[in-house]
Amino acid sequence: MLVTSASFLVQAKVSLNPIVLDEISMANKNYAVGLATVQSKANDPNIQKLNQLVVDPKLKDYINNYFKGTIAPVF
């Protein structure tokens, strides 16, 4: 997921400002990472729960508050 990838850089105190996507790219959602699984696991309760958590509004708020615009949720 995009959050996980960028969070490693943030934790390492690497400035994301030079690599932040511009507002047009964010609006067009040109760069995003999503949840994927094999078809046989699509109805697995653990996958379903993870999918619910990934798009939870609380996660969106956390991303916006913690990363302060260096990355943004696209859901």
mmCIF file of C-alpha atoms in Angstrom:
data_model
loop_
_atom_site.group_PDB
_atom_site.id
_atom_site.type_symbol
_atom_site.label_atom_id
_atom_site.label_comp_id
_atom_site.label_asym_id
_atom_site.label_seq_id
_atom_site.Cartn_x
_atom_site.Cartn_y
_atom_site.Cartn_z
ATOM 1 C CA MET A 1 0.000 0.000 0.000
ATOM 2 C CA LEU A 2 1.121 3.505 -0.651
ATOM 3 C CA VAL A 3 0.860 4.452 2.997
ATOM 4 C CA THR A 4 3.157 1.672 4.088
ATOM 5 C CA SER A 5 5.741 2.478 1.429
ATOM 6 C CA ALA A 6 5.829 6.170 2.232
ATOM 7 C CA SER A 7 5.726 5.607 5.973
ATOM 8 C CA PHE A 8 9.144 3.955 5.847
ATOM 9 C CA LEU A 9 10.557 7.124 4.347
ATOM 10 C CA VAL A 10 8.808 9.305 6.919
ATOM 11 C CA GLN A 11 10.081 7.143 9.789
ATOM 12 C CA ALA A 12 13.592 7.429 8.364
ATOM 13 C CA LYS A 13 13.162 11.220 8.426
ATOM 14 C CA VAL A 14 13.497 11.425 4.637
ATOM 15 C CA SER A 15 11.781 14.514 3.295
ATOM 16 C CA LEU A 16 9.003 13.595 0.901
ATOM 17 C CA ASN A 17 8.560 17.151 -0.360
ATOM 18 C CA PRO A 18 10.576 16.664 -3.561
ATOM 19 C CA ILE A 19 8.650 13.488 -4.418
ATOM 20 C CA VAL A 20 5.152 14.538 -3.406
ATOM 21 C CA LEU A 21 2.618 14.139 -6.157
ATOM 22 C CA ASP A 22 1.091 17.326 -7.440
ATOM 23 C CA GLU A 23 -2.614 18.062 -6.966
ATOM 24 C CA ILE A 24 -3.455 17.042 -10.548
ATOM 25 C CA SER A 25 -1.891 13.613 -10.119
ATOM 26 C CA MET A 26 -3.675 13.211 -6.813
ATOM 27 C CA ALA A 27 -6.996 14.246 -8.333
ATOM 28 C CA ASN A 28 -6.508 11.815 -11.205
ATOM 29 C CA LYS A 29 -5.285 9.095 -8.836
ATOM 30 C CA ASN A 30 -2.432 8.283 -11.230
ATOM 31 C CA TYR A 31 -0.334 6.776 -8.453
ATOM 32 C CA ALA A 32 -1.988 4.430 -6.001
ATOM 33 C CA VAL A 33 -1.595 1.007 -4.521
ATOM 34 C CA GLY A 34 -4.561 -1.191 -3.779
ATOM 35 C CA LEU A 35 -5.472 -4.401 -2.060
ATOM 36 C CA ALA A 36 -5.341 -7.505 -4.236
ATOM 37 C CA THR A 37 -5.769 -11.201 -3.584
ATOM 38 C CA VAL A 38 -6.169 -14.423 -5.503
ATOM 39 C CA GLN A 39 -9.721 -15.221 -6.573
ATOM 40 C CA SER A 40 -9.955 -18.241 -4.277
ATOM 41 C CA LYS A 41 -9.391 -15.972 -1.248
ATOM 42 C CA ALA A 42 -11.782 -13.183 -2.305
ATOM 43 C CA ASN A 43 -14.440 -14.260 0.203
ATOM 44 C CA ASP A 44 -12.031 -15.150 2.996
ATOM 45 C CA PRO A 45 -13.249 -13.378 6.171
ATOM 46 C CA ASN A 46 -9.729 -12.104 6.914
ATOM 47 C CA ILE A 47 -9.436 -10.547 3.446
ATOM 48 C CA GLN A 48 -12.902 -9.030 3.770
ATOM 49 C CA LYS A 49 -12.021 -7.515 7.151
ATOM 50 C CA LEU A 50 -8.734 -6.135 5.796
ATOM 51 C CA ASN A 51 -10.625 -4.605 2.878
ATOM 52 C CA GLN A 52 -13.021 -2.892 5.292
ATOM 53 C CA LEU A 53 -10.124 -1.539 7.346
ATOM 54 C CA VAL A 54 -8.226 -0.271 4.303
ATOM 55 C CA VAL A 55 -11.100 2.002 3.263
ATOM 56 C CA ASP A 56 -12.200 3.033 6.745
ATOM 57 C CA PRO A 57 -12.725 6.805 7.098
ATOM 58 C CA LYS A 58 -10.675 6.682 10.315
ATOM 59 C CA LEU A 59 -7.673 5.533 8.280
ATOM 60 C CA LYS A 60 -8.207 8.377 5.830
ATOM 61 C CA ASP A 61 -8.249 10.860 8.729
ATOM 62 C CA TYR A 62 -5.107 9.301 10.197
ATOM 63 C CA ILE A 63 -3.254 9.528 6.878
ATOM 64 C CA ASN A 64 -4.261 13.165 6.438
ATOM 65 C CA ASN A 65 -3.309 14.102 10.014
ATOM 66 C CA TYR A 66 -0.094 12.093 10.325
ATOM 67 C CA PHE A 67 1.433 12.623 6.888
ATOM 68 C CA LYS A 68 0.144 16.213 6.507
ATOM 69 C CA GLY A 69 -0.031 16.206 2.719
ATOM 70 C CA THR A 70 3.191 14.354 1.928
ATOM 71 C CA ILE A 71 0.998 11.456 0.846
ATOM 72 C CA ALA A 72 -2.753 11.291 0.523
ATOM 73 C CA PRO A 73 -5.381 8.582 0.630
ATOM 74 C CA VAL A 74 -6.996 7.892 -2.721
ATOM 75 C CA PHE A 75 -10.140 6.197 -1.456
#
